[in-house]
């Protein structure tokens, strides 16, 4: 199997700095490498966030036997009609999961104060609300994951009326994130200006899709990972960034 990762940006120097435009990854069989690279290149060159002047695509073989397999999260949906309604529901859902009021408050303040999107996530203590990672605007990027059976996954999403790359990728990422040791919840809304949906995910209640969590045209999004101490933070971050995970439907 091969891991294929794409990232694109605008205005930096040799890919460093500048505005994040797009990022995506897949884990595919050898016979699917070329068409996947072509698809991700097309996505990078034609993205709603802007025209990238730097595109990086990395192809690396991975050992399927070293992959951790995790179950796809249970999926529910909440229909909301405005950003305020969606974020209010997300706050109540995080409290129901067991995240403290302080941590919920700190998470929303952190995301709502961003002037540009982070490439990774903020890691917060679910009890104290303290930020645990030290990566600043880069955040902790969850990587190296995909579905084990793409046909079964597409069928599942179609049955749930969740077509599109945003839903496909978010659910895979959330399934990896909340299966980490010490994980309590994840909060996310997209940085794509024409996609206003967000979600809250947890080991306790699964993946809750919230139809409106930001204003149409807003280019700023982000995510927060809530964890409960004690955990080995280095091992937790290593799992998110490096452990190959295949999500099973």
Tab-separated table of N, CA and C in Angstrom, residues 130-226:
chain	number	residue	atom	x	y	z
A	130	UNK	N	-6.319	23.863	29.715
A	130	UNK	CA	-4.969	24.310	29.356
A	130	UNK	C	-4.556	23.723	28.007
A	131	UNK	N	-3.894	24.541	27.196
A	131	UNK	CA	-3.344	24.020	25.941
A	131	UNK	C	-2.102	23.198	26.253
A	132	UNK	N	-2.044	21.984	25.726
A	132	UNK	CA	-0.969	21.063	26.058
A	132	UNK	C	0.119	21.000	25.000
A	133	UNK	N	-0.222	21.242	23.740
A	133	UNK	CA	0.811	21.217	22.702
A	133	UNK	C	1.510	22.574	22.645
A	134	UNK	N	2.679	22.580	22.001
A	134	UNK	CA	3.468	23.816	21.921
A	134	UNK	C	3.796	24.157	20.471
A	135	UNK	N	2.849	23.879	19.570
A	135	UNK	CA	3.117	24.047	18.145
A	135	UNK	C	2.543	25.330	17.563
A	136	UNK	N	1.998	26.198	18.395
A	136	UNK	CA	1.522	27.483	17.914
A	136	UNK	C	0.498	27.361	16.811
A	137	UNK	N	0.659	28.174	15.757
A	137	UNK	CA	-0.301	28.181	14.657
A	137	UNK	C	-0.221	26.918	13.792
A	138	UNK	N	0.842	26.171	13.920
A	138	UNK	CA	0.944	24.924	13.144
A	138	UNK	C	0.018	23.869	13.718
A	139	UNK	N	-0.051	23.795	15.041
A	139	UNK	CA	-0.891	22.800	15.681
A	139	UNK	C	-0.384	21.383	15.469
A	140	UNK	N	-1.158	20.421	15.927
A	140	UNK	CA	-0.825	19.004	15.782
A	140	UNK	C	-1.646	18.450	14.622
A	141	UNK	N	-0.974	17.981	13.602
A	141	UNK	CA	-1.670	17.502	12.404
A	141	UNK	C	-1.895	15.997	12.490
A	142	UNK	N	-3.122	15.586	12.359
A	142	UNK	CA	-3.457	14.162	12.317
A	142	UNK	C	-3.270	13.669	10.886
A	143	UNK	N	-2.496	12.605	10.724
A	143	UNK	CA	-2.120	12.154	9.391
A	143	UNK	C	-2.059	10.634	9.339
A	144	UNK	N	-1.819	10.109	8.149
A	144	UNK	CA	-1.634	8.671	7.923
A	144	UNK	C	-2.870	7.841	8.258
A	145	UNK	N	-3.995	8.174	7.629
A	145	UNK	CA	-5.212	7.391	7.850
A	145	UNK	C	-6.053	7.373	6.584
A	146	UNK	N	-6.843	6.330	6.455
A	146	UNK	CA	-7.811	6.215	5.365
A	146	UNK	C	-8.759	5.080	5.729
A	147	UNK	N	-9.704	4.802	4.840
A	147	UNK	CA	-10.630	3.698	5.081
A	147	UNK	C	-10.019	2.396	4.572
A	148	UNK	N	-10.390	1.294	5.221
A	148	UNK	CA	-9.872	-0.009	4.813
A	148	UNK	C	-10.513	-0.485	3.517
A	149	UNK	N	-11.808	-0.207	3.351
A	149	UNK	CA	-12.543	-0.639	2.161
A	149	UNK	C	-13.290	0.566	1.592
A	150	UNK	N	-12.750	1.125	0.535
A	150	UNK	CA	-13.316	2.366	-0.010
A	150	UNK	C	-14.718	2.178	-0.586
A	151	UNK	N	-14.976	1.045	-1.203
A	151	UNK	CA	-16.305	0.811	-1.776
A	151	UNK	C	-17.373	0.732	-0.693
A	152	UNK	N	-17.071	0.019	0.383
A	152	UNK	CA	-18.022	-0.091	1.491
A	152	UNK	C	-18.259	1.267	2.144
A	153	UNK	N	-17.197	2.048	2.225
A	153	UNK	CA	-17.312	3.370	2.850
A	153	UNK	C	-18.182	4.298	2.006
A	154	UNK	N	-17.948	4.302	0.710
A	154	UNK	CA	-18.758	5.144	-0.172
A	154	UNK	C	-20.228	4.729	-0.118
A	155	UNK	N	-20.480	3.448	-0.029
A	155	UNK	CA	-21.853	2.953	0.080
A	155	UNK	C	-22.494	3.443	1.374
A	156	UNK	N	-21.736	3.380	2.466
A	156	UNK	CA	-22.238	3.832	3.767
A	156	UNK	C	-22.574	5.320	3.731
A	157	UNK	N	-21.693	6.128	3.189
A	157	UNK	CA	-21.932	7.569	3.122
A	157	UNK	C	-23.123	7.893	2.229
A	158	UNK	N	-23.257	7.154	1.149
A	158	UNK	CA	-24.391	7.372	0.251
A	158	UNK	C	-25.709	7.082	0.960
A	159	UNK	N	-25.741	6.022	1.753
A	159	UNK	CA	-26.944	5.676	2.511
A	159	UNK	C	-27.315	6.768	3.504
A	160	UNK	N	-26.301	7.472	4.013
A	160	UNK	CA	-26.514	8.532	5.004
A	160	UNK	C	-26.647	9.911	4.364
A	161	UNK	N	-26.624	9.952	3.030
A	161	UNK	CA	-26.700	11.220	2.300
A	161	UNK	C	-25.569	12.163	2.717
A	162	UNK	N	-24.360	11.618	2.798
A	162	UNK	CA	-23.178	12.383	3.201
A	162	UNK	C	-22.122	12.332	2.099
A	163	UNK	N	-22.526	12.607	0.882
A	163	UNK	CA	-21.588	12.592	-0.237
A	163	UNK	C	-20.649	13.794	-0.158
A	164	UNK	N	-19.476	13.659	-0.788
A	164	UNK	CA	-18.539	14.782	-0.853
A	164	UNK	C	-17.279	14.530	-0.058
A	165	UNK	N	-16.193	15.194	-0.484
A	165	UNK	CA	-14.891	14.991	0.145
A	165	UNK	C	-14.846	15.477	1.588
A	166	UNK	N	-15.549	16.565	1.897
A	166	UNK	CA	-15.494	17.096	3.260
A	166	UNK	C	-15.948	16.052	4.274
A	167	UNK	N	-17.119	15.479	4.050
A	167	UNK	CA	-17.656	14.485	4.979
A	167	UNK	C	-16.785	13.237	4.998
A	168	UNK	N	-16.337	12.809	3.820
A	168	UNK	CA	-15.523	11.603	3.729
A	168	UNK	C	-14.267	11.718	4.584
A	169	UNK	N	-13.570	12.831	4.444
A	169	UNK	CA	-12.295	12.997	5.123
A	169	UNK	C	-12.464	13.294	6.607
A	170	UNK	N	-13.476	14.081	6.951
A	170	UNK	CA	-13.685	14.433	8.356
A	170	UNK	C	-13.997	13.209	9.196
A	171	UNK	N	-14.816	12.323	8.682
A	171	UNK	CA	-15.218	11.143	9.439
A	171	UNK	C	-14.061	10.174	9.643
A	172	UNK	N	-13.205	10.041	8.640
A	172	UNK	CA	-12.019	9.200	8.776
A	172	UNK	C	-11.076	9.786	9.820
A	173	UNK	N	-10.822	11.084	9.721
A	173	UNK	CA	-9.932	11.739	10.679
A	173	UNK	C	-10.470	11.621	12.100
A	174	UNK	N	-11.748	11.912	12.287
A	174	UNK	CA	-12.344	11.847	13.621
A	174	UNK	C	-12.282	10.438	14.191
A	175	UNK	N	-12.460	9.433	13.339
A	175	UNK	CA	-12.405	8.048	13.808
A	175	UNK	C	-11.016	7.705	14.333
A	176	UNK	N	-9.970	8.242	13.696
A	176	UNK	CA	-8.621	8.030	14.215
A	176	UNK	C	-8.413	8.803	15.505
A	177	UNK	N	-8.804	10.068	15.509
A	177	UNK	CA	-8.543	10.945	16.656
A	177	UNK	C	-9.153	10.398	17.938
A	178	UNK	N	-10.416	10.016	17.907
A	178	UNK	CA	-11.078	9.638	19.159
A	178	UNK	C	-10.738	8.224	19.599
A	179	UNK	N	-10.009	7.478	18.771
A	179	UNK	CA	-9.521	6.170	19.197
A	179	UNK	C	-8.136	6.243	19.827
A	180	UNK	N	-7.582	7.434	19.958
A	180	UNK	CA	-6.304	7.603	20.646
A	180	UNK	C	-6.487	7.399	22.147
A	181	UNK	N	-5.475	6.878	22.803
A	181	UNK	CA	-5.512	6.727	24.250
A	181	UNK	C	-5.603	8.104	24.904
A	182	UNK	N	-6.588	8.289	25.776
A	182	UNK	CA	-6.766	9.561	26.459
A	182	UNK	C	-7.691	10.530	25.756
A	183	UNK	N	-8.151	10.189	24.547
A	183	UNK	CA	-9.024	11.097	23.794
A	183	UNK	C	-10.389	11.214	24.459
A	184	UNK	N	-10.897	12.439	24.530
A	184	UNK	CA	-12.216	12.710	25.099
A	184	UNK	C	-13.176	13.209	24.025
A	185	UNK	N	-12.716	14.121	23.168
A	185	UNK	CA	-13.606	14.696	22.152
A	185	UNK	C	-12.791	15.449	21.113
A	186	UNK	N	-13.453	15.753	20.009
A	186	UNK	CA	-12.907	16.639	18.982
A	186	UNK	C	-13.982	17.635	18.572
A	187	UNK	N	-13.565	18.874	18.350
A	187	UNK	CA	-14.425	19.941	17.842
A	187	UNK	C	-13.821	20.446	16.541
A	188	UNK	N	-14.643	20.622	15.504
A	188	UNK	CA	-14.097	21.079	14.224
A	188	UNK	C	-15.132	21.812	13.395
A	189	UNK	N	-14.673	22.854	12.693
A	189	UNK	CA	-15.415	23.365	11.537
A	189	UNK	C	-14.412	23.713	10.447
A	190	UNK	N	-14.860	23.618	9.200
A	190	UNK	CA	-13.982	23.675	8.033
A	190	UNK	C	-13.467	25.081	7.741
A	191	UNK	N	-12.316	25.135	7.053
A	191	UNK	CA	-11.797	26.424	6.592
A	191	UNK	C	-12.177	26.704	5.141
A	192	UNK	N	-12.902	25.818	4.509
A	192	UNK	CA	-13.365	26.083	3.144
A	192	UNK	C	-14.545	27.053	3.184
A	193	UNK	N	-14.487	28.141	2.427
A	193	UNK	CA	-15.484	29.214	2.568
A	193	UNK	C	-16.912	28.814	2.201
A	194	UNK	N	-17.060	27.814	1.358
A	194	UNK	CA	-18.403	27.416	0.926
A	194	UNK	C	-18.943	26.200	1.666
A	195	UNK	N	-18.222	25.773	2.714
A	195	UNK	CA	-18.659	24.601	3.487
A	195	UNK	C	-18.829	25.022	4.942
A	196	UNK	N	-20.053	25.075	5.406
A	196	UNK	CA	-20.343	25.648	6.729
A	196	UNK	C	-20.585	24.591	7.798
A	197	UNK	N	-20.525	23.326	7.442
A	197	UNK	CA	-20.798	22.237	8.381
A	197	UNK	C	-19.599	21.980	9.281
A	198	UNK	N	-19.871	21.580	10.514
A	198	UNK	CA	-18.832	21.183	11.452
A	198	UNK	C	-19.259	19.935	12.191
A	199	UNK	N	-18.500	19.573	13.231
A	199	UNK	CA	-18.872	18.376	13.986
A	199	UNK	C	-18.241	18.362	15.369
A	200	UNK	N	-18.826	17.527	16.203
A	200	UNK	CA	-18.248	17.138	17.481
A	200	UNK	C	-18.157	15.619	17.465
A	201	UNK	N	-17.002	15.077	17.855
A	201	UNK	CA	-16.829	13.627	17.879
A	201	UNK	C	-16.283	13.191	19.227
A	202	UNK	N	-16.625	11.971	19.616
A	202	UNK	CA	-16.153	11.454	20.900
A	202	UNK	C	-16.241	9.935	20.923
A	203	UNK	N	-15.435	9.282	21.780
A	203	UNK	CA	-15.583	7.837	21.954
A	203	UNK	C	-16.943	7.482	22.550
A	204	UNK	N	-17.512	8.391	23.312
A	204	UNK	CA	-18.757	8.118	24.031
A	204	UNK	C	-19.976	8.132	23.117
A	205	UNK	N	-20.080	9.135	22.248
A	205	UNK	CA	-21.292	9.308	21.442
A	205	UNK	C	-21.060	9.266	19.931
A	206	UNK	N	-19.818	9.081	19.503
A	206	UNK	CA	-19.545	9.003	18.076
A	206	UNK	C	-19.428	10.367	17.418
A	207	UNK	N	-19.831	10.425	16.159
A	207	UNK	CA	-19.640	11.597	15.304
A	207	UNK	C	-20.974	12.307	15.119
A	208	UNK	N	-21.054	13.540	15.597
A	208	UNK	CA	-22.277	14.331	15.444
A	208	UNK	C	-22.018	15.453	14.448
A	209	UNK	N	-22.655	15.346	13.307
A	209	UNK	CA	-22.500	16.322	12.228
A	209	UNK	C	-23.466	17.479	12.478
A	210	UNK	N	-22.943	18.710	12.472
A	210	UNK	CA	-23.741	19.903	12.767
A	210	UNK	C	-23.803	20.734	11.492
A	211	UNK	N	-24.998	20.945	10.973
A	211	UNK	CA	-25.142	21.437	9.599
A	211	UNK	C	-24.588	22.840	9.372
A	212	UNK	N	-24.733	23.740	10.355
A	212	UNK	CA	-24.192	25.097	10.202
A	212	UNK	C	-23.392	25.465	11.448
A	213	UNK	N	-22.089	25.749	11.244
A	213	UNK	CA	-21.243	26.153	12.367
A	213	UNK	C	-20.429	27.406	12.072
A	214	UNK	N	-20.598	27.966	10.877
A	214	UNK	CA	-19.911	29.217	10.553
A	214	UNK	C	-20.680	29.909	9.436
A	215	UNK	N	-20.288	31.138	9.150
A	215	UNK	CA	-20.946	31.908	8.097
A	215	UNK	C	-20.400	31.517	6.726
A	216	UNK	N	-21.260	31.512	5.735
A	216	UNK	CA	-20.846	31.266	4.362
A	216	UNK	C	-19.842	32.338	3.932
A	217	UNK	N	-18.748	31.914	3.322
A	217	UNK	CA	-17.717	32.845	2.881
A	217	UNK	C	-16.572	33.022	3.860
A	218	UNK	N	-16.688	32.431	5.046
A	218	UNK	CA	-15.639	32.535	6.064
A	218	UNK	C	-14.509	31.564	5.727
A	219	UNK	N	-13.285	32.090	5.606
A	219	UNK	CA	-12.126	31.279	5.243
A	219	UNK	C	-11.408	30.678	6.456
A	220	UNK	N	-11.869	30.938	7.644
A	220	UNK	CA	-11.155	30.494	8.846
A	220	UNK	C	-11.887	29.319	9.492
A	221	UNK	N	-11.152	28.254	9.722
A	221	UNK	CA	-11.681	27.087	10.426
A	221	UNK	C	-10.618	26.548	11.361
A	222	UNK	N	-10.938	25.481	12.060
A	222	UNK	CA	-9.961	24.901	12.968
A	222	UNK	C	-10.536	23.721	13.709
A	223	UNK	N	-9.660	23.090	14.492
A	223	UNK	CA	-10.111	21.945	15.280
A	223	UNK	C	-9.385	21.905	16.609
A	224	UNK	N	-10.055	21.326	17.596
A	224	UNK	CA	-9.497	21.147	18.930
A	224	UNK	C	-9.645	19.685	19.317
A	225	UNK	N	-8.553	19.092	19.821
A	225	UNK	CA	-8.585	17.750	20.385
A	225	UNK	C	-8.568	17.882	21.908
A	226	UNK	N	-9.565	17.309	22.560
A	226	UNK	CA	-9.633	17.313	24.022
A	226	UNK	C	-9.136	15.969	24.548
